[in-house]
PDB file of C-alpha atoms and ligand atoms in Angstrom:
ATOM      1  CA  UNK A   1     -10.942 -11.063   2.937  1.00  0.00           C
ATOM      2  CA  UNK A   2     -12.207  -8.563   5.554  1.00  0.00           C
ATOM      3  CA  UNK A   3      -9.014  -6.520   6.092  1.00  0.00           C
ATOM      4  CA  UNK A   4      -5.713  -5.606   4.481  1.00  0.00           C
ATOM      5  CA  UNK A   5      -2.682  -3.372   5.033  1.00  0.00           C
ATOM      6  CA  UNK A   6      -1.015  -1.376   2.261  1.00  0.00           C
ATOM      7  CA  UNK A   7       2.256   0.507   1.921  1.00  0.00           C
ATOM      8  CA  UNK A   8       1.477   3.907   0.380  1.00  0.00           C
ATOM      9  CA  UNK A   9       4.652   5.490  -1.015  1.00  0.00           C
ATOM     10  CA  UNK A  10       5.450   9.173  -1.403  1.00  0.00           C
ATOM     11  CA  UNK A  11       6.549  10.724  -4.712  1.00  0.00           C
ATOM     12  CA  UNK A  12       9.045  13.322  -5.799  1.00  0.00           C
ATOM     13  CA  UNK A  13       9.056  15.326  -9.040  1.00  0.00           C
ATOM     14  CA  UNK A  14      12.247  14.954 -11.061  1.00  0.00           C
ATOM     15  CA  UNK A  15      10.781  17.412 -13.555  1.00  0.00           C
ATOM     16  CA  UNK A  16       7.841  19.843 -13.420  1.00  0.00           C
ATOM     17  CA  UNK A  17       7.261  22.275 -16.293  1.00  0.00           C
ATOM     18  CA  UNK A  18       4.163  24.483 -16.386  1.00  0.00           C
ATOM     19  CA  UNK A  19       2.891  24.815 -19.953  1.00  0.00           C
ATOM     20  CA  UNK A  20      -0.165  27.002 -19.515  1.00  0.00           C
ATOM     21  CA  UNK A  21      -3.230  27.957 -17.519  1.00  0.00           C
ATOM     22  CA  UNK A  22      -6.467  26.097 -18.266  1.00  0.00           C
ATOM     23  CA  UNK A  23     -10.105  27.183 -18.316  1.00  0.00           C
ATOM     24  CA  UNK A  24     -10.836  24.934 -15.301  1.00  0.00           C
ATOM     25  CA  UNK A  25      -8.332  26.808 -13.100  1.00  0.00           C
ATOM     26  CA  UNK A  26      -5.676  24.074 -13.287  1.00  0.00           C
ATOM     27  CA  UNK A  27      -2.398  24.238 -15.221  1.00  0.00           C
ATOM     28  CA  UNK A  28      -1.239  22.008 -18.058  1.00  0.00           C
ATOM     29  CA  UNK A  29       2.017  20.360 -17.072  1.00  0.00           C
ATOM     30  CA  UNK A  30       4.805  18.105 -18.213  1.00  0.00           C
ATOM     31  CA  UNK A  31       6.161  16.195 -15.225  1.00  0.00           C
ATOM     32  CA  UNK A  32       8.341  13.231 -14.395  1.00  0.00           C
ATOM     33  CA  UNK A  33       7.092  11.625 -11.198  1.00  0.00           C
ATOM     34  CA  UNK A  34       9.062   9.138  -9.122  1.00  0.00           C
ATOM     35  CA  UNK A  35       8.001   6.918  -6.200  1.00  0.00           C
ATOM     36  CA  UNK A  36      10.348   6.865  -3.197  1.00  0.00           C
ATOM     37  CA  UNK A  37      10.892   4.524  -0.259  1.00  0.00           C
ATOM     38  CA  UNK A  38       9.119   6.702   2.260  1.00  0.00           C
ATOM     39  CA  UNK A  39       5.672   5.281   2.947  1.00  0.00           C
ATOM     40  CA  UNK A  40       2.583   5.579   5.119  1.00  0.00           C
ATOM     41  CA  UNK A  41       0.859   2.403   6.229  1.00  0.00           C
ATOM     42  CA  UNK A  42      -2.863   2.215   5.462  1.00  0.00           C
ATOM     43  CA  UNK A  43      -4.915  -0.480   7.204  1.00  0.00           C
ATOM     44  CA  UNK A  44      -8.454  -1.163   5.934  1.00  0.00           C
ATOM     45  CA  UNK A  45     -11.058  -3.144   7.883  1.00  0.00           C
ATOM     46  CA  UNK A  46     -14.537  -3.752   6.469  1.00  0.00           C
ATOM     47  CA  UNK A  47     -17.376  -2.843   8.844  1.00  0.00           C
ATOM     48  CA  UNK A  48     -21.195  -2.919   8.863  1.00  0.00           C
ATOM     49  CA  UNK A  49     -21.613   0.720   7.884  1.00  0.00           C
ATOM     50  CA  UNK A  50     -20.074   4.191   7.544  1.00  0.00           C
ATOM     51  CA  UNK A  51     -16.575   5.380   6.679  1.00  0.00           C
ATOM     52  CA  UNK A  52     -14.251   6.110   9.602  1.00  0.00           C
ATOM     53  CA  UNK A  53     -10.698   7.463   9.443  1.00  0.00           C
ATOM     54  CA  UNK A  54      -8.089   7.298  12.207  1.00  0.00           C
ATOM     55  CA  UNK A  55      -4.577   8.757  11.941  1.00  0.00           C
ATOM     56  CA  UNK A  56      -1.623   8.969  14.349  1.00  0.00           C
ATOM     57  CA  UNK A  57      -0.707  12.457  13.027  1.00  0.00           C
ATOM     58  CA  UNK A  58      -2.617  15.282  14.768  1.00  0.00           C
ATOM     59  CA  UNK A  59      -2.679  17.549  11.681  1.00  0.00           C
ATOM     60  CA  UNK A  60      -4.391  15.026   9.417  1.00  0.00           C
ATOM     61  CA  UNK A  61      -8.178  15.568   9.306  1.00  0.00           C
ATOM     62  CA  UNK A  62     -10.262  12.467   9.960  1.00  0.00           C
ATOM     63  CA  UNK A  63     -13.521  13.850   8.549  1.00  0.00           C
ATOM     64  CA  UNK A  64     -14.824  13.864   4.969  1.00  0.00           C
ATOM     65  CA  UNK A  65     -12.149  16.396   3.939  1.00  0.00           C
ATOM     66  CA  UNK A  66      -9.534  13.609   4.143  1.00  0.00           C
ATOM     67  CA  UNK A  67      -8.712  12.351   0.622  1.00  0.00           C
ATOM     68  CA  UNK A  68      -8.668   8.744   1.898  1.00  0.00           C
ATOM     69  CA  UNK A  69     -12.229   9.195   3.192  1.00  0.00           C
ATOM     70  CA  UNK A  70     -13.282  10.712  -0.152  1.00  0.00           C
ATOM     71  CA  UNK A  71     -11.706   7.831  -2.068  1.00  0.00           C
ATOM     72  CA  UNK A  72     -13.752   5.287  -0.061  1.00  0.00           C
ATOM     73  CA  UNK A  73     -16.912   7.358  -0.486  1.00  0.00           C
ATOM     74  CA  UNK A  74     -16.399   7.673  -4.263  1.00  0.00           C
ATOM     75  CA  UNK A  75     -15.988   3.888  -4.686  1.00  0.00           C
ATOM     76  CA  UNK A  76     -18.928   3.177  -2.387  1.00  0.00           C
ATOM     77  CA  UNK A  77     -21.249   5.541  -4.276  1.00  0.00           C
ATOM     78  CA  UNK A  78     -20.076   4.642  -7.794  1.00  0.00           C
ATOM     79  CA  UNK A  79     -20.350   0.861  -7.293  1.00  0.00           C
ATOM     80  CA  UNK A  80     -23.156   0.805  -4.678  1.00  0.00           C
ATOM     81  CA  UNK A  81     -20.946  -1.126  -2.226  1.00  0.00           C
ATOM     82  CA  UNK A  82     -22.773  -2.281   0.894  1.00  0.00           C
ATOM     83  CA  UNK A  83     -21.124  -1.900   4.301  1.00  0.00           C
ATOM     84  CA  UNK A  84     -18.489   0.490   5.511  1.00  0.00           C
ATOM     85  CA  UNK A  85     -14.777   0.668   6.196  1.00  0.00           C
ATOM     86  CA  UNK A  86     -12.426   1.648   9.014  1.00  0.00           C
ATOM     87  CA  UNK A  87      -9.302   3.359   7.600  1.00  0.00           C
ATOM     88  CA  UNK A  88      -6.238   3.554   9.874  1.00  0.00           C
ATOM     89  CA  UNK A  89      -3.319   5.648   8.633  1.00  0.00           C
ATOM     90  CA  UNK A  90       0.174   5.473  10.178  1.00  0.00           C
ATOM     91  CA  UNK A  91       1.784   8.692   8.909  1.00  0.00           C
ATOM     92  CA  UNK A  92       5.462   8.698   7.996  1.00  0.00           C
ATOM     93  CA  UNK A  93       5.264  11.088   5.024  1.00  0.00           C
ATOM     94  CA  UNK A  94       5.270  14.747   6.124  1.00  0.00           C
ATOM     95  CA  UNK A  95       2.025  16.660   5.550  1.00  0.00           C
ATOM     96  CA  UNK A  96       1.723  19.495   2.916  1.00  0.00           C
ATOM     97  CA  UNK A  97       5.291  18.825   1.831  1.00  0.00           C
ATOM     98  CA  UNK A  98       5.076  18.327  -1.953  1.00  0.00           C
ATOM     99  CA  UNK A  99       5.415  14.551  -1.526  1.00  0.00           C
ATOM    100  CA  UNK A 100       1.785  13.529  -2.279  1.00  0.00           C
ATOM    101  CA  UNK A 101       1.214  12.178   1.255  1.00  0.00           C
ATOM    102  CA  UNK A 102      -2.573  12.659   1.177  1.00  0.00           C
ATOM    103  CA  UNK A 103      -2.798  11.523  -2.460  1.00  0.00           C
ATOM    104  CA  UNK A 104      -0.974   8.253  -1.812  1.00  0.00           C
ATOM    105  CA  UNK A 105      -3.302   7.455   1.122  1.00  0.00           C
ATOM    106  CA  UNK A 106      -6.289   7.900  -1.210  1.00  0.00           C
ATOM    107  CA  UNK A 107      -4.577   5.713  -3.833  1.00  0.00           C
ATOM    108  CA  UNK A 108      -4.082   2.970  -1.198  1.00  0.00           C
ATOM    109  CA  UNK A 109      -7.772   3.108  -0.264  1.00  0.00           C
ATOM    110  CA  UNK A 110      -8.813   2.715  -3.930  1.00  0.00           C
ATOM    111  CA  UNK A 111      -6.437  -0.241  -4.461  1.00  0.00           C
ATOM    112  CA  UNK A 112      -7.332  -1.918  -1.127  1.00  0.00           C
ATOM    113  CA  UNK A 113     -11.108  -1.525  -1.363  1.00  0.00           C
ATOM    114  CA  UNK A 114     -11.070  -2.779  -4.962  1.00  0.00           C
ATOM    115  CA  UNK A 115      -9.719  -6.030  -3.446  1.00  0.00           C
ATOM    116  CA  UNK A 116     -11.843  -6.153  -0.285  1.00  0.00           C
ATOM    117  CA  UNK A 117     -15.110  -5.322  -2.072  1.00  0.00           C
ATOM    118  CA  UNK A 118     -14.174  -7.646  -4.972  1.00  0.00           C
ATOM    119  CA  UNK A 119     -14.865  -4.949  -7.590  1.00  0.00           C
ATOM    120  CA  UNK A 120     -12.435  -6.331 -10.190  1.00  0.00           C
ATOM    121  CA  UNK A 121     -11.454  -2.848 -11.421  1.00  0.00           C
ATOM    122  CA  UNK A 122      -8.303  -2.507 -13.530  1.00  0.00           C
ATOM    123  CA  UNK A 123      -5.467  -0.089 -12.677  1.00  0.00           C
ATOM    124  CA  UNK A 124      -6.794   2.105 -15.552  1.00  0.00           C
ATOM    125  CA  UNK A 125     -10.345   2.097 -14.072  1.00  0.00           C
ATOM    126  CA  UNK A 126      -8.946   3.088 -10.652  1.00  0.00           C
ATOM    127  CA  UNK A 127      -6.875   5.884 -12.220  1.00  0.00           C
ATOM    128  CA  UNK A 128      -9.946   7.364 -13.946  1.00  0.00           C
ATOM    129  CA  UNK A 129     -11.741   7.462 -10.572  1.00  0.00           C
ATOM    130  CA  UNK A 130      -8.593   8.794  -8.877  1.00  0.00           C
ATOM    131  CA  UNK A 131      -8.352  11.753 -11.258  1.00  0.00           C
ATOM    132  CA  UNK A 132     -11.710  13.011  -9.911  1.00  0.00           C
ATOM    133  CA  UNK A 133     -10.127  13.337  -6.455  1.00  0.00           C
ATOM    134  CA  UNK A 134      -6.714  14.888  -7.191  1.00  0.00           C
ATOM    135  CA  UNK A 135      -4.091  15.320  -9.899  1.00  0.00           C
ATOM    136  CA  UNK A 136      -1.366  13.156  -8.274  1.00  0.00           C
ATOM    137  CA  UNK A 137      -3.560  10.218  -7.201  1.00  0.00           C
ATOM    138  CA  UNK A 138      -3.553   8.372 -10.580  1.00  0.00           C
ATOM    139  CA  UNK A 139       0.264   8.323 -10.464  1.00  0.00           C
ATOM    140  CA  UNK A 140       0.354   7.126  -6.844  1.00  0.00           C
ATOM    141  CA  UNK A 141      -1.747   4.048  -7.764  1.00  0.00           C
ATOM    142  CA  UNK A 142       0.870   2.602 -10.115  1.00  0.00           C
ATOM    143  CA  UNK A 143       3.959   4.591  -9.108  1.00  0.00           C
ATOM    144  CA  UNK A 144       7.506   3.876 -10.314  1.00  0.00           C
ATOM    145  CA  UNK A 145       8.882   6.374 -12.838  1.00  0.00           C
ATOM    146  CA  UNK A 146       6.306   8.034 -15.101  1.00  0.00           C
ATOM    147  CA  UNK A 147       5.923  10.893 -17.538  1.00  0.00           C
ATOM    148  CA  UNK A 148       2.776  12.862 -16.694  1.00  0.00           C
ATOM    149  CA  UNK A 149       0.861  15.398 -18.776  1.00  0.00           C
ATOM    150  CA  UNK A 150      -2.504  17.193 -18.716  1.00  0.00           C
ATOM    151  CA  UNK A 151      -2.950  18.332 -15.124  1.00  0.00           C
ATOM    152  CA  UNK A 152      -0.837  15.344 -14.067  1.00  0.00           C
ATOM    153  CA  UNK A 153      -3.339  12.555 -14.654  1.00  0.00           C
ATOM    154  CA  UNK A 154      -2.255  11.425 -18.153  1.00  0.00           C
ATOM    155  CA  UNK A 155       0.536   8.931 -17.545  1.00  0.00           C
ATOM    156  CA  UNK A 156       3.156   7.126 -19.592  1.00  0.00           C
ATOM    157  CA  UNK A 157       5.504   4.684 -17.840  1.00  0.00           C
ATOM    158  CA  UNK A 158       9.258   5.247 -18.181  1.00  0.00           C
ATOM    159  CA  UNK A 159      11.989   2.731 -17.365  1.00  0.00           C
ATOM    160  CA  UNK A 160      12.032   2.321 -13.572  1.00  0.00           C
ATOM    161  CA  UNK A 161      14.928   4.016 -11.827  1.00  0.00           C
ATOM    162  CA  UNK A 162      16.550   1.311  -9.733  1.00  0.00           C
ATOM    163  CA  UNK A 163      17.633   2.367  -6.231  1.00  0.00           C
ATOM    164  CA  UNK A 164      18.880   5.884  -6.960  1.00  0.00           C
ATOM    165  CA  UNK A 165      20.009   7.173  -3.514  1.00  0.00           C
ATOM    166  CA  UNK A 166      18.494  10.407  -2.240  1.00  0.00           C
ATOM    167  CA  UNK A 167      18.684  12.719   0.710  1.00  0.00           C
ATOM    168  CA  UNK A 168      15.332  14.356   1.462  1.00  0.00           C
ATOM    169  CA  UNK A 169      14.819  17.319   3.786  1.00  0.00           C
ATOM    170  CA  UNK A 170      11.935  19.484   4.932  1.00  0.00           C
ATOM    171  CA  UNK A 171      11.728  22.469   7.290  1.00  0.00           C
ATOM    172  CA  UNK A 172       9.556  20.967  10.082  1.00  0.00           C
ATOM    173  CA  UNK A 173       7.301  23.974  10.629  1.00  0.00           C
ATOM    174  CA  UNK A 174       6.812  25.058   7.020  1.00  0.00           C
ATOM    175  CA  UNK A 175       3.880  23.999   4.849  1.00  0.00           C
ATOM    176  CA  UNK A 176       3.197  25.308   1.348  1.00  0.00           C
ATOM    177  CA  UNK A 177      -0.235  25.375  -0.273  1.00  0.00           C
ATOM    178  CA  UNK A 178      -0.135  23.850  -3.764  1.00  0.00           C
ATOM    179  CA  UNK A 179      -2.879  26.191  -5.002  1.00  0.00           C
ATOM    180  CA  UNK A 180      -0.886  29.221  -3.729  1.00  0.00           C
ATOM    181  CA  UNK A 181       2.309  28.027  -5.493  1.00  0.00           C
ATOM    182  CA  UNK A 182       0.576  27.633  -8.879  1.00  0.00           C
ATOM    183  CA  UNK A 183      -1.326  30.921  -8.493  1.00  0.00           C
ATOM    184  CA  UNK A 184       1.826  32.848  -7.569  1.00  0.00           C
ATOM    185  CA  UNK A 185       3.769  31.305 -10.448  1.00  0.00           C
ATOM    186  CA  UNK A 186       1.044  32.250 -12.967  1.00  0.00           C
ATOM    187  CA  UNK A 187       0.820  35.803 -11.638  1.00  0.00           C
ATOM    188  CA  UNK A 188       4.585  36.286 -12.076  1.00  0.00           C
ATOM    189  CA  UNK A 189       4.827  34.998 -15.657  1.00  0.00           C
ATOM    190  CA  UNK A 190       3.825  36.981 -18.771  1.00  0.00           C
ATOM    191  CA  UNK A 191       0.610  35.450 -20.247  1.00  0.00           C
ATOM    192  CA  UNK A 192       2.402  34.867 -23.586  1.00  0.00           C
ATOM    193  CA  UNK A 193       4.889  32.500 -21.906  1.00  0.00           C
ATOM    194  CA  UNK A 194       2.046  30.538 -20.309  1.00  0.00           C
ATOM    195  CA  UNK A 195       0.460  29.803 -23.688  1.00  0.00           C
ATOM    196  CA  UNK A 196       3.563  29.246 -25.820  1.00  0.00           C
ATOM    197  CA  UNK A 197       4.424  25.729 -27.061  1.00  0.00           C
ATOM    198  CA  UNK A 198       6.350  23.597 -24.537  1.00  0.00           C
ATOM    199  CA  UNK A 199      10.121  23.844 -24.661  1.00  0.00           C
ATOM    200  CA  UNK A 200      10.894  20.172 -25.304  1.00  0.00           C
ATOM    201  CA  UNK A 201      14.647  20.806 -25.311  1.00  0.00           C
ATOM    202  CA  UNK A 202      14.438  20.978 -21.504  1.00  0.00           C
ATOM    203  CA  UNK A 203      12.907  17.545 -20.952  1.00  0.00           C
ATOM    204  CA  UNK A 204      14.671  15.556 -23.682  1.00  0.00           C
ATOM    205  CA  UNK A 205      18.059  15.274 -21.892  1.00  0.00           C
ATOM    206  CA  UNK A 206      16.246  14.184 -18.711  1.00  0.00           C
ATOM    207  CA  UNK A 207      14.396  11.421 -20.578  1.00  0.00           C
ATOM    208  CA  UNK A 208      17.720  10.229 -22.021  1.00  0.00           C
ATOM    209  CA  UNK A 209      19.327  10.292 -18.549  1.00  0.00           C
ATOM    210  CA  UNK A 210      16.472   8.160 -17.169  1.00  0.00           C
ATOM    211  CA  UNK A 211      16.750   5.713 -20.064  1.00  0.00           C
ATOM    212  CA  UNK A 212      20.484   5.394 -19.265  1.00  0.00           C
ATOM    213  CA  UNK A 213      19.823   5.116 -15.485  1.00  0.00           C
ATOM    214  CA  UNK A 214      22.532   7.746 -14.994  1.00  0.00           C
ATOM    215  CA  UNK A 215      22.211   9.407 -11.574  1.00  0.00           C
ATOM    216  CA  UNK A 216      24.731  12.216 -12.369  1.00  0.00           C
ATOM    217  CA  UNK A 217      22.895  13.080 -15.608  1.00  0.00           C
ATOM    218  CA  UNK A 218      19.469  12.961 -13.911  1.00  0.00           C
ATOM    219  CA  UNK A 219      20.888  15.264 -11.221  1.00  0.00           C
ATOM    220  CA  UNK A 220      22.043  17.658 -13.939  1.00  0.00           C
ATOM    221  CA  UNK A 221      18.632  18.027 -15.587  1.00  0.00           C
ATOM    222  CA  UNK A 222      16.361  18.292 -12.513  1.00  0.00           C
ATOM    223  CA  UNK A 223      13.788  21.017 -13.163  1.00  0.00           C
ATOM    224  CA  UNK A 224      10.793  22.529 -11.345  1.00  0.00           C
ATOM    225  CA  UNK A 225       8.995  25.753 -12.369  1.00  0.00           C
ATOM    226  CA  UNK A 226       7.388  25.988  -8.893  1.00  0.00           C
ATOM    227  CA  UNK A 227      10.814  26.733  -7.375  1.00  0.00           C
ATOM    228  CA  UNK A 228      10.366  30.273  -8.716  1.00  0.00           C
ATOM    229  CA  UNK A 229       7.530  31.336  -6.358  1.00  0.00           C
ATOM    230  CA  UNK A 230       8.445  29.110  -3.397  1.00  0.00           C
ATOM    231  CA  UNK A 231      12.188  29.822  -3.177  1.00  0.00           C
ATOM    232  CA  UNK A 232      11.624  33.564  -3.520  1.00  0.00           C
ATOM    233  CA  UNK A 233       9.023  33.607  -0.709  1.00  0.00           C
ATOM    234  CA  UNK A 234      10.736  31.108   1.602  1.00  0.00           C
ATOM    235  CA  UNK A 235      14.491  31.713   1.854  1.00  0.00           C
ATOM    236  CA  UNK A 236      14.758  28.702   4.173  1.00  0.00           C
ATOM    237  CA  UNK A 237      13.952  26.481   1.160  1.00  0.00           C
ATOM    238  CA  UNK A 238      16.430  28.304  -1.105  1.00  0.00           C
ATOM    239  CA  UNK A 239      19.120  27.943   1.582  1.00  0.00           C
ATOM    240  CA  UNK A 240      18.326  24.260   2.020  1.00  0.00           C
ATOM    241  CA  UNK A 241      18.834  23.650  -1.700  1.00  0.00           C
ATOM    242  CA  UNK A 242      22.147  25.509  -1.610  1.00  0.00           C
ATOM    243  CA  UNK A 243      23.299  23.532   1.452  1.00  0.00           C
ATOM    244  CA  UNK A 244      22.480  20.252  -0.309  1.00  0.00           C
ATOM    245  CA  UNK A 245      24.436  21.277  -3.411  1.00  0.00           C
ATOM    246  CA  UNK A 246      27.429  22.440  -1.360  1.00  0.00           C
ATOM    247  CA  UNK A 247      27.203  19.421   0.978  1.00  0.00           C
ATOM    248  CA  UNK A 248      27.915  16.847  -1.713  1.00  0.00           C
ATOM    249  CA  UNK A 249      24.633  16.166  -3.551  1.00  0.00           C
ATOM    250  CA  UNK A 250      25.019  15.641  -7.309  1.00  0.00           C
ATOM    251  CA  UNK A 251      22.050  17.958  -7.823  1.00  0.00           C
ATOM    252  CA  UNK A 252      18.991  19.071  -5.856  1.00  0.00           C
ATOM    253  CA  UNK A 253      15.384  20.067  -6.500  1.00  0.00           C
ATOM    254  CA  UNK A 254      12.278  21.107  -4.614  1.00  0.00           C
ATOM    255  CA  UNK A 255       9.595  18.413  -4.969  1.00  0.00           C
ATOM    256  CA  UNK A 256       6.204  19.532  -6.336  1.00  0.00           C
ATOM    257  CA  UNK A 257       5.046  22.704  -4.607  1.00  0.00           C
ATOM    258  CA  UNK A 258       7.520  22.075  -1.777  1.00  0.00           C
ATOM    259  CA  UNK A 259       8.788  22.781   0.743  1.00  0.00           C
ATOM    260  CA  UNK A 260      10.559  19.379   0.627  1.00  0.00           C
ATOM    261  CA  UNK A 261      13.877  19.401  -1.197  1.00  0.00           C
ATOM    262  CA  UNK A 262      15.790  16.312  -2.317  1.00  0.00           C
ATOM    263  CA  UNK A 263      19.359  15.764  -3.433  1.00  0.00           C
ATOM    264  CA  UNK A 264      20.609  12.887  -5.579  1.00  0.00           C
ATOM    265  CA  UNK A 265      23.711  11.334  -4.013  1.00  0.00           C
ATOM    266  CA  UNK A 266      26.426   8.900  -5.097  1.00  0.00           C
ATOM    267  CA  UNK A 267      25.448   6.247  -2.511  1.00  0.00           C
ATOM    268  CA  UNK A 268      22.987   5.626   0.313  1.00  0.00           C
ATOM    269  CA  UNK A 269      25.929   6.076   2.749  1.00  0.00           C
ATOM    270  CA  UNK A 270      26.543   9.553   1.274  1.00  0.00           C
ATOM    271  CA  UNK A 271      22.812  10.323   1.629  1.00  0.00           C
ATOM    272  CA  UNK A 272      22.936   9.260   5.315  1.00  0.00           C
ATOM    273  CA  UNK A 273      26.027  11.411   5.981  1.00  0.00           C
ATOM    274  CA  UNK A 274      24.423  14.493   4.394  1.00  0.00           C
ATOM    275  CA  UNK A 275      21.107  13.859   6.209  1.00  0.00           C
ATOM    276  CA  UNK A 276      22.897  13.677   9.589  1.00  0.00           C
ATOM    277  CA  UNK A 277      24.969  16.797   8.854  1.00  0.00           C
ATOM    278  CA  UNK A 278      21.863  18.760   7.860  1.00  0.00           C
ATOM    279  CA  UNK A 279      20.052  17.809  11.101  1.00  0.00           C
ATOM    280  CA  UNK A 280      23.067  18.807  13.206  1.00  0.00           C
ATOM    281  CA  UNK A 281      23.429  22.156  11.428  1.00  0.00           C
ATOM    282  CA  UNK A 282      19.721  22.911  11.674  1.00  0.00           C
ATOM    283  CA  UNK A 283      17.547  20.950  14.135  1.00  0.00           C
ATOM    284  CA  UNK A 284      14.432  22.544  12.596  1.00  0.00           C
ATOM    285  CA  UNK A 285      14.874  20.242   9.585  1.00  0.00           C
ATOM    286  CA  UNK A 286      13.459  16.744   9.151  1.00  0.00           C
ATOM    287  CA  UNK A 287      15.739  14.584   6.992  1.00  0.00           C
ATOM    288  CA  UNK A 288      15.692  11.135   5.399  1.00  0.00           C
ATOM    289  CA  UNK A 289      18.198   8.977   3.482  1.00  0.00           C
ATOM    290  CA  UNK A 290      16.092   6.999   1.014  1.00  0.00           C
ATOM    291  CA  UNK A 291      16.016   5.709  -2.550  1.00  0.00           C
ATOM    292  CA  UNK A 292      13.738   5.585  -5.578  1.00  0.00           C
ATOM    293  CA  UNK A 293      11.084   2.840  -5.564  1.00  0.00           C
ATOM    294  CA  UNK A 294       9.520   0.874  -8.460  1.00  0.00           C
ATOM    295  CA  UNK A 295       5.919   0.921  -7.136  1.00  0.00           C
ATOM    296  CA  UNK A 296       3.433   3.304  -5.544  1.00  0.00           C
ATOM    297  CA  UNK A 297       1.052   1.084  -3.580  1.00  0.00           C
ATOM    298  CA  UNK A 298       1.775  -2.458  -2.410  1.00  0.00           C
ATOM    299  CA  UNK A 299      -0.267  -4.908  -0.394  1.00  0.00           C
ATOM    300  CA  UNK A 300       1.473  -6.135   2.773  1.00  0.00           C
ATOM    301  CA  UNK A 301       1.194  -9.898   3.011  1.00  0.00           C
TER     302      UNK A 301
HETATM  303  O1  LIG B 401      -5.391  18.280  -8.010  1.00  0.00           O
HETATM  304  P1  LIG B 401      -5.020  18.762  -6.646  1.00  0.00           P
HETATM  305  O2  LIG B 401      -6.221  18.866  -5.741  1.00  0.00           O
HETATM  306  O3  LIG B 401      -3.908  17.989  -6.027  1.00  0.00           O
HETATM  307  O4  LIG B 401      -4.475  20.242  -6.846  1.00  0.00           O
HETATM  308  C1  LIG B 401      -4.365  21.166  -5.800  1.00  0.00           C
HETATM  309  C2  LIG B 401      -4.339  22.567  -6.381  1.00  0.00           C
HETATM  310  O5  LIG B 401      -3.141  22.792  -7.126  1.00  0.00           O
HETATM  311  C3  LIG B 401      -5.463  22.838  -7.376  1.00  0.00           C
HETATM  312  O6  LIG B 401      -6.616  23.301  -6.718  1.00  0.00           O
HETATM  313  C4  LIG B 401      -4.862  23.901  -8.268  1.00  0.00           C
HETATM  314  O7  LIG B 401      -4.964  25.169  -7.652  1.00  0.00           O
HETATM  315  C5  LIG B 401      -3.384  23.547  -8.299  1.00  0.00           C
HETATM  316  N1  LIG B 401      -3.018  22.743  -9.495  1.00  0.00           N
HETATM  317  C6  LIG B 401      -2.927  23.381 -10.722  1.00  0.00           C
HETATM  318  N2  LIG B 401      -2.604  22.636 -11.834  1.00  0.00           N
HETATM  319  C7  LIG B 401      -2.352  21.312 -11.732  1.00  0.00           C
HETATM  320  C8  LIG B 401      -2.429  20.660 -10.481  1.00  0.00           C
HETATM  321  C9  LIG B 401      -2.757  21.414  -9.375  1.00  0.00           C
HETATM  322  O8  LIG B 401      -3.144  24.590 -10.833  1.00  0.00           O
HETATM  323  N3  LIG B 401      -2.031  20.636 -12.820  1.00  0.00           N
END
């Protein structure tokens, strides 16, 4: 096989609790990560030499700062793979939105090149490599519904949430830096709180809700510590969350470091109605009616 095309799905956080600051500058977390049916398409074509990236989105870098480029380079160097690869990315996931758009592209490159270069690496092997590139990439490789700890790279699968309908919205012009969100959170919290044992009473009801596949209960226990810095600095995101709650969502949450916000709805029709209403009220929003997905990366046949 000389070429393949992969669907690279975005993620949302159903739960993100910051437990403490680490020596390496990262934060220890407890998260529940969920793949969604909003995907970029990543086409890989083997070539004689070099790594080249092309993308139809003008804001996505095509040089070695692109995570997809770095994923190919890491595999090539680690396993001494001869030849190069042309990586074409069709962007559908908004950039710097808290949806792991760049991370899922890198995950697709790892999965695809493992096939094309015949490396025979397991999902676990790929996730170890992925964790060197970014905290969300190990999750993106397998996807579905997972409990994450450490800086996000230690994963434990949960029962897959089947087709939970969602409305997703993002202010078009706003991007939030993940590093800024974590830094601002840490600076606003007393050091004692950042080193105290995790409050497991917060996550337990969410784990039960997921086990029961209960959308209303999941909506009730949505939680994200990064809402604190982002909502207070960007009122547009706070207002968006309020509009979703008042507009019929069962519950809403900012995903990751934002600024994307999602609402859990009673049906995909309800998600479509809310998405249309939001766009009419505020044309500066991008909106989607989507659902949860059981996988992160899949090969298109
Ligand atoms: O791992 P990734 O490159 O996606 O992280 C981006 C930034 O987010 C890091 O440089 C760090 O500032 C912050 N971060 C963190 N703790 C985590 C994950 C990310 O502080 N667990």
